[in-house]
mmCIF file of C-alpha atoms in Angstrom:
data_model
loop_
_atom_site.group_PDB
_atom_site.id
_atom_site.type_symbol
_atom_site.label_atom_id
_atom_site.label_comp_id
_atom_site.label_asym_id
_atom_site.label_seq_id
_atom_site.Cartn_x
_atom_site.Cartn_y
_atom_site.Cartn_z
ATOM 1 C CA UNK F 1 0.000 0.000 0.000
ATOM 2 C CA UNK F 2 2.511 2.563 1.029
ATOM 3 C CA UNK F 3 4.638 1.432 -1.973
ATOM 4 C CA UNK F 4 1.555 2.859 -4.561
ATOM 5 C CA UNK F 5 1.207 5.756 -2.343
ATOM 6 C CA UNK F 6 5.044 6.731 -2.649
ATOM 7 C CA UNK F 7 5.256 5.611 -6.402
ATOM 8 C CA UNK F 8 1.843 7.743 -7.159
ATOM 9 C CA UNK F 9 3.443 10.738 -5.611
ATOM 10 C CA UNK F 10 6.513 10.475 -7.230
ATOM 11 C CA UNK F 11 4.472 10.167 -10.905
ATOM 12 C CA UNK F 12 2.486 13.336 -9.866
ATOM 13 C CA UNK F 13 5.723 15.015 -8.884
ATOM 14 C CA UNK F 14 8.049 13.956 -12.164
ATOM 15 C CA UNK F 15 6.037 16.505 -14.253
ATOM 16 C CA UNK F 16 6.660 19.417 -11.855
ATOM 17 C CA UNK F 17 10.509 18.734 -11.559
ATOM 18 C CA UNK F 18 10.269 18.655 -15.855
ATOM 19 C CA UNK F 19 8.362 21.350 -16.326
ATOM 20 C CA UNK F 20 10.518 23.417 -13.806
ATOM 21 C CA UNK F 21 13.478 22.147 -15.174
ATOM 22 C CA UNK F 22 12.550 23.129 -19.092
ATOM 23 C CA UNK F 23 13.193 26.818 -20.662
ATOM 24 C CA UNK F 24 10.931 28.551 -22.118
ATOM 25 C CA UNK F 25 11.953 30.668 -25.613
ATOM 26 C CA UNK F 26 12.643 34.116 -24.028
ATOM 27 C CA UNK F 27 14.927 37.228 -25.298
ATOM 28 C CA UNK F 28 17.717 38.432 -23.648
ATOM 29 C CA UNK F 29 20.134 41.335 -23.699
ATOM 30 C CA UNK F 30 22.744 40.563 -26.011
ATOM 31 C CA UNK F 31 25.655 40.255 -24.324
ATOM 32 C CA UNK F 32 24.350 41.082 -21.891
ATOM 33 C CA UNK F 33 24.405 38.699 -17.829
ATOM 34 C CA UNK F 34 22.011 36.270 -19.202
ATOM 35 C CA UNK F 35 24.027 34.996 -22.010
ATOM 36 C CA UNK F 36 25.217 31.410 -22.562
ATOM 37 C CA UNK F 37 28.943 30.945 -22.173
ATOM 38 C CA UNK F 38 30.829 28.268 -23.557
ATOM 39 C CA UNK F 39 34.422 27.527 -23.098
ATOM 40 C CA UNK F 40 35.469 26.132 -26.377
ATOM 41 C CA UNK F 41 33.873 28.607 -28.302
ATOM 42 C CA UNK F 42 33.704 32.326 -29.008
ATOM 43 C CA UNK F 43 30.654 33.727 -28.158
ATOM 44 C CA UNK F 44 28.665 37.241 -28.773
ATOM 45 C CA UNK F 45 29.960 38.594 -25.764
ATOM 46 C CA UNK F 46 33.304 37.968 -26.358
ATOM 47 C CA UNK F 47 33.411 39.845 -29.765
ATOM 48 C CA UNK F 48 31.559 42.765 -27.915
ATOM 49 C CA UNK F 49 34.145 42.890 -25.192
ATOM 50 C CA UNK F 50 36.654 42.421 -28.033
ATOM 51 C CA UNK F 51 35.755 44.968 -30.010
ATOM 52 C CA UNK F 52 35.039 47.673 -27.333
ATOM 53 C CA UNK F 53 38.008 47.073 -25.376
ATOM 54 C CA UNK F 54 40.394 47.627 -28.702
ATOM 55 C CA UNK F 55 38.154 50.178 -29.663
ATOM 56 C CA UNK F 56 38.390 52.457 -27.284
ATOM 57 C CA UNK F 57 42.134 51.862 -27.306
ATOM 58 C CA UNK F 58 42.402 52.449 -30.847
ATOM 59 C CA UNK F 59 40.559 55.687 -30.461
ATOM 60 C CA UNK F 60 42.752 56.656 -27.498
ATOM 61 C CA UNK F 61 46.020 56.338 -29.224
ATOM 62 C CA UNK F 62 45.163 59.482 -31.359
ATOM 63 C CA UNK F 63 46.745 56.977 -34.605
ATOM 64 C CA UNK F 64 43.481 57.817 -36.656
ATOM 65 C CA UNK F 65 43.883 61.405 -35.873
ATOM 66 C CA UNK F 66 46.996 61.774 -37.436
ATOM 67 C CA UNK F 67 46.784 61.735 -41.409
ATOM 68 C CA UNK F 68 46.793 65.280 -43.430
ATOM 69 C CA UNK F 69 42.580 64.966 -44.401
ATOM 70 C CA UNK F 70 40.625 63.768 -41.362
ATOM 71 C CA UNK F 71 38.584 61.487 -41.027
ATOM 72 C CA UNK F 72 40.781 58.623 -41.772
ATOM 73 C CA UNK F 73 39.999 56.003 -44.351
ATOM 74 C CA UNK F 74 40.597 52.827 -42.961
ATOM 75 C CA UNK F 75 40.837 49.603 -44.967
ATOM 76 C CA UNK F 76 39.594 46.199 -43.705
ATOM 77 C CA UNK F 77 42.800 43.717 -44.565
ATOM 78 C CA UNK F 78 42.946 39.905 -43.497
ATOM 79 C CA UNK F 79 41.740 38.792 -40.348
ATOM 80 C CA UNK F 80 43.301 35.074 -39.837
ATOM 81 C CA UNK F 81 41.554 32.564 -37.675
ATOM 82 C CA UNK F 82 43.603 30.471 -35.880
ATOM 83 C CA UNK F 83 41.053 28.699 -33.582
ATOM 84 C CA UNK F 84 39.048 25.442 -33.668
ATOM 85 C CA UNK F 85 36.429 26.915 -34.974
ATOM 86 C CA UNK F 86 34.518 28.342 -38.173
ATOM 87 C CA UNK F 87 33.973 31.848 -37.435
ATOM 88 C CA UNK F 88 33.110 35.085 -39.910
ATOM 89 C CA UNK F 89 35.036 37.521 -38.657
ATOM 90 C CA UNK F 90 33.034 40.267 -39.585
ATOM 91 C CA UNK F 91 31.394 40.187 -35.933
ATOM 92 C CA UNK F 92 34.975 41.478 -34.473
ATOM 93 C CA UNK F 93 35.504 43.990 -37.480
ATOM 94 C CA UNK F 94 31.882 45.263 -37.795
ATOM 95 C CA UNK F 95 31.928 46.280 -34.663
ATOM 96 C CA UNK F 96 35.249 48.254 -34.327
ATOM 97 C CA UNK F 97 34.047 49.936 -37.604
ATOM 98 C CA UNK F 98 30.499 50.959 -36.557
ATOM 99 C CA UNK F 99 32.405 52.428 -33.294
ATOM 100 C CA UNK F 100 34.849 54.213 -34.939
ATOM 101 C CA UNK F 101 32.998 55.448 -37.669
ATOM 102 C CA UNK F 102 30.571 56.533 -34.795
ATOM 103 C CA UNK F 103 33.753 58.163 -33.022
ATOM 104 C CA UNK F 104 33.719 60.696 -36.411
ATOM 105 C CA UNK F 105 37.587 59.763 -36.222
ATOM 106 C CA UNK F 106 37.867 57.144 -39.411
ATOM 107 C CA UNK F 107 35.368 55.733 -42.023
ATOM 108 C CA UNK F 108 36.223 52.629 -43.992
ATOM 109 C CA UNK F 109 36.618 51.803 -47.455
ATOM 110 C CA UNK F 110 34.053 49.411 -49.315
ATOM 111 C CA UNK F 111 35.368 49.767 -52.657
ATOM 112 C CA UNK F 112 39.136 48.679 -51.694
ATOM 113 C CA UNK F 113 39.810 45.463 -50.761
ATOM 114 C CA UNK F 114 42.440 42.718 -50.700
ATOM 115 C CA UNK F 115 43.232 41.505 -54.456
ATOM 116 C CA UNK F 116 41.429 44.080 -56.050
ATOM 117 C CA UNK F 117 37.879 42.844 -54.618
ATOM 118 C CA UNK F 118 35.459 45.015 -52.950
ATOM 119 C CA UNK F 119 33.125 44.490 -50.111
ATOM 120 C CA UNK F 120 30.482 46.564 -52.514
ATOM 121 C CA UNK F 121 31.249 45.188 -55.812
ATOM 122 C CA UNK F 122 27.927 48.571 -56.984
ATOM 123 C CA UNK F 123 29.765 50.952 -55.466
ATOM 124 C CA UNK F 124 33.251 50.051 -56.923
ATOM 125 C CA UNK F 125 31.788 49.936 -60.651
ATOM 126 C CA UNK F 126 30.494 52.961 -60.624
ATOM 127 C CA UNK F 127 33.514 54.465 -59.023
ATOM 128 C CA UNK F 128 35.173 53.129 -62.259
ATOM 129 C CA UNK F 129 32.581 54.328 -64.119
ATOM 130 C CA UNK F 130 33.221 57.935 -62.717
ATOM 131 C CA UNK F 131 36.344 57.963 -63.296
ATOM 132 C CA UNK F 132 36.263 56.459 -66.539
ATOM 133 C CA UNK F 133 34.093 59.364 -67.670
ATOM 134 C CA UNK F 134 36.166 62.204 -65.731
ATOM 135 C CA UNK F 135 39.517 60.635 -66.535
ATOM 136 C CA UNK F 136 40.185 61.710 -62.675
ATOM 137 C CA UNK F 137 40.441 59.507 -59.691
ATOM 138 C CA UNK F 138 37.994 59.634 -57.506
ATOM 139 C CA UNK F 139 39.147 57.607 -54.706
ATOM 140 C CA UNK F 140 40.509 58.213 -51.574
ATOM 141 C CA UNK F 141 43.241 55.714 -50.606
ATOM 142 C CA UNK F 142 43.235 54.386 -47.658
ATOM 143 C CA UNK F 143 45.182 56.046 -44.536
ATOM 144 C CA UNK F 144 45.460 52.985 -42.870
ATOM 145 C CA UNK F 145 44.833 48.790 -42.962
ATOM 146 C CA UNK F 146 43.261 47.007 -40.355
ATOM 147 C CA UNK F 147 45.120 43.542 -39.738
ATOM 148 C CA UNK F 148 44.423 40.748 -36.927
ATOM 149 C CA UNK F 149 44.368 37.150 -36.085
ATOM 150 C CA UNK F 150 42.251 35.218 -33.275
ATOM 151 C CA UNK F 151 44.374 32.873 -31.754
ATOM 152 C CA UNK F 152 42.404 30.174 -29.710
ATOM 153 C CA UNK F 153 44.791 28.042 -26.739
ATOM 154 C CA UNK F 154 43.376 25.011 -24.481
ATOM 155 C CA UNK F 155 44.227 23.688 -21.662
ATOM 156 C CA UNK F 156 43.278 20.765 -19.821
ATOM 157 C CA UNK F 157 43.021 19.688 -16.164
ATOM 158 C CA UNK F 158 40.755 16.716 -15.138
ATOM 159 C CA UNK F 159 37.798 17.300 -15.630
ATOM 160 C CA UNK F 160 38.355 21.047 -16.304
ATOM 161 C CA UNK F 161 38.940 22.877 -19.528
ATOM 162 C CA UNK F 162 39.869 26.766 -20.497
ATOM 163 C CA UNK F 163 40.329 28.587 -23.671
ATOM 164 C CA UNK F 164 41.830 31.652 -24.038
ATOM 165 C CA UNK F 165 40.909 33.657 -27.232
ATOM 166 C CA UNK F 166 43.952 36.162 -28.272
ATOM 167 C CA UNK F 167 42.314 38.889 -30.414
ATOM 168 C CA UNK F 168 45.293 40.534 -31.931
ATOM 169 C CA UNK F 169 44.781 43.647 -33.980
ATOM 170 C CA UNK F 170 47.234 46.066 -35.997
ATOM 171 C CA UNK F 171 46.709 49.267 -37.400
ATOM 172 C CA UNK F 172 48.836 49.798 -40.455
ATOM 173 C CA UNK F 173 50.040 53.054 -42.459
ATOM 174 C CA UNK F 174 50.236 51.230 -45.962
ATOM 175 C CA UNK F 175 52.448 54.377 -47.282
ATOM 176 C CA UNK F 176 55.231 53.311 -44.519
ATOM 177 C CA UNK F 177 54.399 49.664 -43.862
ATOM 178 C CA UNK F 178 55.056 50.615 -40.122
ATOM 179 C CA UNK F 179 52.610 49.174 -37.543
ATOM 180 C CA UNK F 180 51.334 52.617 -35.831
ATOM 181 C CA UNK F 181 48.890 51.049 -33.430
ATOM 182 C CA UNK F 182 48.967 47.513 -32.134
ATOM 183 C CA UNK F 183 45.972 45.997 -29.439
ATOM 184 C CA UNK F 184 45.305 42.380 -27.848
ATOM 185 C CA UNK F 185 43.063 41.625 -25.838
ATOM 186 C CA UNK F 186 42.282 38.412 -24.642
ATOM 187 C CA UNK F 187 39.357 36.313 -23.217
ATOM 188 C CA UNK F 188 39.567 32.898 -20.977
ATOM 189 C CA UNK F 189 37.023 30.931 -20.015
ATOM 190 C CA UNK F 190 37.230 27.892 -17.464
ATOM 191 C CA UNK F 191 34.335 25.295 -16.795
ATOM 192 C CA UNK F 192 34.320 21.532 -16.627
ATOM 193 C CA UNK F 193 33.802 19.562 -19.843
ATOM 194 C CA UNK F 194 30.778 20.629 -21.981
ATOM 195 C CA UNK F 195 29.836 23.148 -19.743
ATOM 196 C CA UNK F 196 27.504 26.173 -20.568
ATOM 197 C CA UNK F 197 26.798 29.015 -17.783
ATOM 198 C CA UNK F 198 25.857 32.671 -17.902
ATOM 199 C CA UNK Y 1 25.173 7.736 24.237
ATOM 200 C CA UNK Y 2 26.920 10.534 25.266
ATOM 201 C CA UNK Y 3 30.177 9.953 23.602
ATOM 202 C CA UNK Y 4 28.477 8.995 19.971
ATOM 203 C CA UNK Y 5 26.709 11.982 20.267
ATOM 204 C CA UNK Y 6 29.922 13.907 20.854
ATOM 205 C CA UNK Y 7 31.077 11.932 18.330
ATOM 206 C CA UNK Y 8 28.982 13.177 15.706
ATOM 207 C CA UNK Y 9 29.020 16.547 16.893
ATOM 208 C CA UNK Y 10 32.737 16.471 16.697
ATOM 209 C CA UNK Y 11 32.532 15.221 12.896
ATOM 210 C CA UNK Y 12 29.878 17.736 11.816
ATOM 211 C CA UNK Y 13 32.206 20.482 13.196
ATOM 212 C CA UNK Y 14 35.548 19.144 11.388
ATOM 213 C CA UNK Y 15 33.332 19.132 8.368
ATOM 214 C CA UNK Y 16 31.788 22.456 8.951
ATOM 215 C CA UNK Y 17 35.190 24.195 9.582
ATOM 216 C CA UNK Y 18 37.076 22.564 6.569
ATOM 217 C CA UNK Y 19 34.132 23.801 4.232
ATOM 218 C CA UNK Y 20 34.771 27.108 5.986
ATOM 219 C CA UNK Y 21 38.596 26.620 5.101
ATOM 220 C CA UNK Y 22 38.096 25.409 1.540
ATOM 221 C CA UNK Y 23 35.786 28.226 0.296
ATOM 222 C CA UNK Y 24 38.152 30.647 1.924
ATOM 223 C CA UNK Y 25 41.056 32.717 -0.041
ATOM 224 C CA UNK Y 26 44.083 34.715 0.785
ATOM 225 C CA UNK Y 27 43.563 38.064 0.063
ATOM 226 C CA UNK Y 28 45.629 40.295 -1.384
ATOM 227 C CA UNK Y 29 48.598 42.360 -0.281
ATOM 228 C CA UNK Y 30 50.179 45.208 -2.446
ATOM 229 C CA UNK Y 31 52.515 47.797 -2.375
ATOM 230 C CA UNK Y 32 53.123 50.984 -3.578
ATOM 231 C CA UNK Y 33 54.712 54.766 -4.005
ATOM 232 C CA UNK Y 34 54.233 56.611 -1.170
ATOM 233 C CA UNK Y 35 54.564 60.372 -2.769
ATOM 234 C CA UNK Y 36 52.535 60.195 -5.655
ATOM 235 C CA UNK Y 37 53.431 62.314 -8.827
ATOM 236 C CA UNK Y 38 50.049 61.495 -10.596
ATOM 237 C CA UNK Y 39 46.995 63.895 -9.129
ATOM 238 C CA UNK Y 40 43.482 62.182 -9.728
ATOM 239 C CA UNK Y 41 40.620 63.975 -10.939
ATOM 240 C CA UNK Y 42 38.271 62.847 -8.324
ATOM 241 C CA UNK Y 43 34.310 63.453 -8.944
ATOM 242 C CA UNK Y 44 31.658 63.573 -6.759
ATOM 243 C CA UNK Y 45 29.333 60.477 -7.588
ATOM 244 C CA UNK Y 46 25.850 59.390 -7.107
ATOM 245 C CA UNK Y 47 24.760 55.741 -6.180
ATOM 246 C CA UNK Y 48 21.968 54.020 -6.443
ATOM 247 C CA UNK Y 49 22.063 50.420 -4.388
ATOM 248 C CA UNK Y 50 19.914 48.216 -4.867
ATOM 249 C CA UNK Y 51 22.088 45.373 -3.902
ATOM 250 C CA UNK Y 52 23.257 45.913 -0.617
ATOM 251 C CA UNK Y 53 24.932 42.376 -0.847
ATOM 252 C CA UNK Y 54 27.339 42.949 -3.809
ATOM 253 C CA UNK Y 55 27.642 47.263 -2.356
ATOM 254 C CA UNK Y 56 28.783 45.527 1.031
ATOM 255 C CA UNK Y 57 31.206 43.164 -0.553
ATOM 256 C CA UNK Y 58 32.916 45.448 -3.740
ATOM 257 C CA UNK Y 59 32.689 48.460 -2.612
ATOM 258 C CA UNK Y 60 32.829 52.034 -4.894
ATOM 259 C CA UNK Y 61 35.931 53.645 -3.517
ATOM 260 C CA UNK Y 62 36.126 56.375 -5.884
ATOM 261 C CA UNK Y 63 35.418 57.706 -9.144
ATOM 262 C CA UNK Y 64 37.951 60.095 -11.527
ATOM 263 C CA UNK Y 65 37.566 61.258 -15.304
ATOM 264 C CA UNK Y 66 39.673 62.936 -17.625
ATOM 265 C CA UNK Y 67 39.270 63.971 -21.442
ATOM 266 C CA UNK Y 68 41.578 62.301 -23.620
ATOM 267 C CA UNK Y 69 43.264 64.572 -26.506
ATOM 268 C CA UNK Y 70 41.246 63.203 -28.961
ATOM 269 C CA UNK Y 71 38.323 64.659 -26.897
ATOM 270 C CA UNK Y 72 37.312 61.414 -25.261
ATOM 271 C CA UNK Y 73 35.642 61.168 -21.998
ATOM 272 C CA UNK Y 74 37.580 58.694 -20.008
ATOM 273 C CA UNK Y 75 36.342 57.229 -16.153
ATOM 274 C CA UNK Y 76 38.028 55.333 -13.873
ATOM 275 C CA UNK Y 77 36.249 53.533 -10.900
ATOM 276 C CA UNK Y 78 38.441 52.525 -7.662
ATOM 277 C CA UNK Y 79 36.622 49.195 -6.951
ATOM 278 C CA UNK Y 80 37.581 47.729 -3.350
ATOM 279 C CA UNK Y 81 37.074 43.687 -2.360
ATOM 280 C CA UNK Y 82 35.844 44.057 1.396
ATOM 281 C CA UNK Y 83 36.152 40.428 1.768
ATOM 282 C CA UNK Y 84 38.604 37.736 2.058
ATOM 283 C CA UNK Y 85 37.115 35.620 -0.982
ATOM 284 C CA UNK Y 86 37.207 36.191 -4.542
ATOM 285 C CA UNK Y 87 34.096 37.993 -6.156
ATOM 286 C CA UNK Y 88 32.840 37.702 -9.729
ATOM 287 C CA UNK Y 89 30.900 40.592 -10.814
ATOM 288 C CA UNK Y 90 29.775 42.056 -14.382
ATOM 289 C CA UNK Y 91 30.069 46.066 -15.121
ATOM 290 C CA UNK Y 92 28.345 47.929 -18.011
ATOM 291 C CA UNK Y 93 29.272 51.766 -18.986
ATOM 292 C CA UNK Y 94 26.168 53.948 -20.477
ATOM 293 C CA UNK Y 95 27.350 57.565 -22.203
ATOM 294 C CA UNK Y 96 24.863 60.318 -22.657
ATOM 295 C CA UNK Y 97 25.665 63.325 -24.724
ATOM 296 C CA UNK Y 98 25.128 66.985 -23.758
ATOM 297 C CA UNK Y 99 21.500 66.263 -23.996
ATOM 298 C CA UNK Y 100 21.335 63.365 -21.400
ATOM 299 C CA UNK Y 101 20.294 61.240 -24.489
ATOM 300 C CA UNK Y 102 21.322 57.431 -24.210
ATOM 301 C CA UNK Y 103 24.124 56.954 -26.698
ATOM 302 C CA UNK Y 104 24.020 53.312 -28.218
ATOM 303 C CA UNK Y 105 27.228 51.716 -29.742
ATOM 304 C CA UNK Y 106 27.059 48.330 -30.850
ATOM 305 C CA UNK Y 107 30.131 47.391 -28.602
ATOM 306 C CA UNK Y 108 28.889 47.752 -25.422
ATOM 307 C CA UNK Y 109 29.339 45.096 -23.464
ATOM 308 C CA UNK Y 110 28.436 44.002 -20.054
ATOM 309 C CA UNK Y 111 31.989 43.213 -18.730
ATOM 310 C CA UNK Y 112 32.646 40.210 -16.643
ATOM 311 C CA UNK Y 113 35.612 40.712 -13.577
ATOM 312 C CA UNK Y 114 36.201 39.429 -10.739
ATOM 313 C CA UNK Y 115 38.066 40.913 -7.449
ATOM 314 C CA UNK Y 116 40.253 39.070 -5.154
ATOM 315 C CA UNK Y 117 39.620 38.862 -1.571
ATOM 316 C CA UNK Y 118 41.074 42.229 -0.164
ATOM 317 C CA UNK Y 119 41.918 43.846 -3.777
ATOM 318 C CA UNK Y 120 41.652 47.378 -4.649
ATOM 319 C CA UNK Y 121 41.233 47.648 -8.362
ATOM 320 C CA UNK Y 122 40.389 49.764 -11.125
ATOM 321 C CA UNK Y 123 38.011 49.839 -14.301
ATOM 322 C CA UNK Y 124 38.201 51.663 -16.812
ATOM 323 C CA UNK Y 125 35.784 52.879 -19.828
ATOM 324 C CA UNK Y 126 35.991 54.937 -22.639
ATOM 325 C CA UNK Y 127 33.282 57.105 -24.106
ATOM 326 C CA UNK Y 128 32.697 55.604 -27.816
ATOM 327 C CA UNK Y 129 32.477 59.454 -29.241
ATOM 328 C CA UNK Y 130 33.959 62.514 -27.870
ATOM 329 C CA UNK Y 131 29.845 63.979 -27.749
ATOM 330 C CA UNK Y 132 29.218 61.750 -24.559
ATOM 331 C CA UNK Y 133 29.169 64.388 -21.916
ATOM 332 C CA UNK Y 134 28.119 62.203 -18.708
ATOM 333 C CA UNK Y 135 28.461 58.481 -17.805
ATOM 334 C CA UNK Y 136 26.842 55.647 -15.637
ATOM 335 C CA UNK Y 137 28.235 52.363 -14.789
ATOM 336 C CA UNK Y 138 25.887 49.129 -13.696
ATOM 337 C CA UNK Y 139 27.042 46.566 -11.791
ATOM 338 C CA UNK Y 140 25.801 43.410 -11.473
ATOM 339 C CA UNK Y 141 26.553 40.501 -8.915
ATOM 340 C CA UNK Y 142 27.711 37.097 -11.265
ATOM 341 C CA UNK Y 143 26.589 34.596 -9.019
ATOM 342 C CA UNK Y 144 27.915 31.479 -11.101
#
């Protein structure tokens, strides 16, 4: 008798501890507390923190206010990934060039880009086209190149596992080839094995 | 009786204290100048607490700002660990321009830290364009 009792309870409980247990679709902040974080990947956050912390030092280094026409043109060069994963790194760059363009201190270039492409392909044709028909050149070359690699390094302890993510960045005066700005900034993460937290 | 009862008492306790031990950190010891060259621009702040917990434990020592060359408004925020344990916290800086308007940039992040037990350190931020005229900084206790 008391064993029914104890396994009908438990059967009425079970759905409680699921449903309690289950997540309901919600929004949150991006990058923002709430988050997920996982340790063997690069998440939103970490390209936010990225990409404000080299930002601001970018901005602070007074490199982008030093060319004879301000604003700056900046160029968007190769940005090598060197972690585990498949990432676009156009969530690091974006970022830095929405801020900076925001800062009024450099806009970038989307008719210049390595190898003769163009991140507007419109844009660059009827550049051409203008100065096909003027027989002047119309575009501004870039000031300075923006250069970088992620670098991605695990380590292992038991049951535990970090990553550090190097996000290494280098301003570039393409007249000079000199390196007038350099930033890193780098992320670690710790958790056991397949972990997620917030 | 009496002496399984102390018994147990006695192993609760051991347990008890080296759970006390275990969660427990050194904290930290630093050293410094004396005669400082530097002089901080120290301003006067306004709080608003709303967690006395994580107010009590990191405290707000102080707050100083300067504008950068490039016409940036930069803050610094003397953060002090009033405990002897570790604390994990998150900080978020908002800008405002001359018209107390909300300036968004799309890399503003909530920054995770953490403090060691007895640490006096400092954050920094950087306005994202030289219009932001005053600041505010959240903080957040991360309780993972």
């Amino acid at each position: 008798m008391k064993k029914i009792l104890l396994l009908s309870l438990a059967a009425a409980a079970l759905p409680l501890i699921v449903g309690g247990c289950a997540t309901k679709a919600h929004y949150v902040q991006t990058g923002g507390h709430e988050s997920l974080v996982t340790v063997g990947s690069i998440n939103i956050q970490d390209y936010i923190q990225a990409a404000s912390t080299m930002t601001s030092e970018l901005l602070a280094s007074g490199a982008l206010d030093k060319v004879p026409t301000p604003p700056a043109v900046l160029a968007i060069s190769r940005i090598i990934n060197n972690t585990g994963e498949q990432i676009d790194t156009d969530l690091l760059t974006k970022k830095i060039r929405v801020a900076v363009l925001q800062s009024g201190k450099a806009l970038t270039t989307t008719t210049f880009g390595m190898g003769g492409s163009s991140e507007d392909p419109m844009a660059k044709e009827i550049q051409q086209n203008g100065e096909l028909n003027t027989g002047l050149g119309t575009a501004r070359t870039p000031d300075f190149t923006l250069s970088g690699k992620i670098i991605q390094t695990v380590a292992r302890d038991g049951s535990t596992s970090q990553s550090t993510f190097s996000f290494q960045l280098s301003l570039t005066d393409p007249r000079s080839g000199l390196a007038v700005w350099e930033g890193e900034k780098e992320i670690t993460k710790q958790g056991g094995r397949g972990s997620v937290g917030f | 009786m009496k002496s399984r009862i102390f018994l147990l008492f006695a192993v609760i306790g051991f347990a008890a204290g080296l759970l006390a031990v275990s969660g427990c950190k050194s904290s930290v010891n630093s050293v410094e100048n004396a005669q400082k060259t530097g002089q901080r621009q120290m301003i006067s702040d306004q709080r608003v607490i709303t967690d006395r917990g994580l107010a009590r434990k990191v405290s707000i020592v102080g707050v100083n700002q300067v504008t950068t060359p490039g016409g940036f408004l930069k803050v610094q925020i003397e953060l002090l660990n009033t405990t002897r344990s570790p604390q994990r916290f998150s900080y978020r800086f908002e800008w405002f321009d001359a018209s107390g308007m909300l300036i968004s940039s799309p890399a503003a992040p909530a920054f995770p830290d953490q403090i060691d037990g007895g640490e006096d350190k400092f954050i920094t931020g950087q306005s994202p364009t030289p219009a932001c005229k005053d600041f505010r900084v959240k903080f957040l206790e991360n309780t993972n």
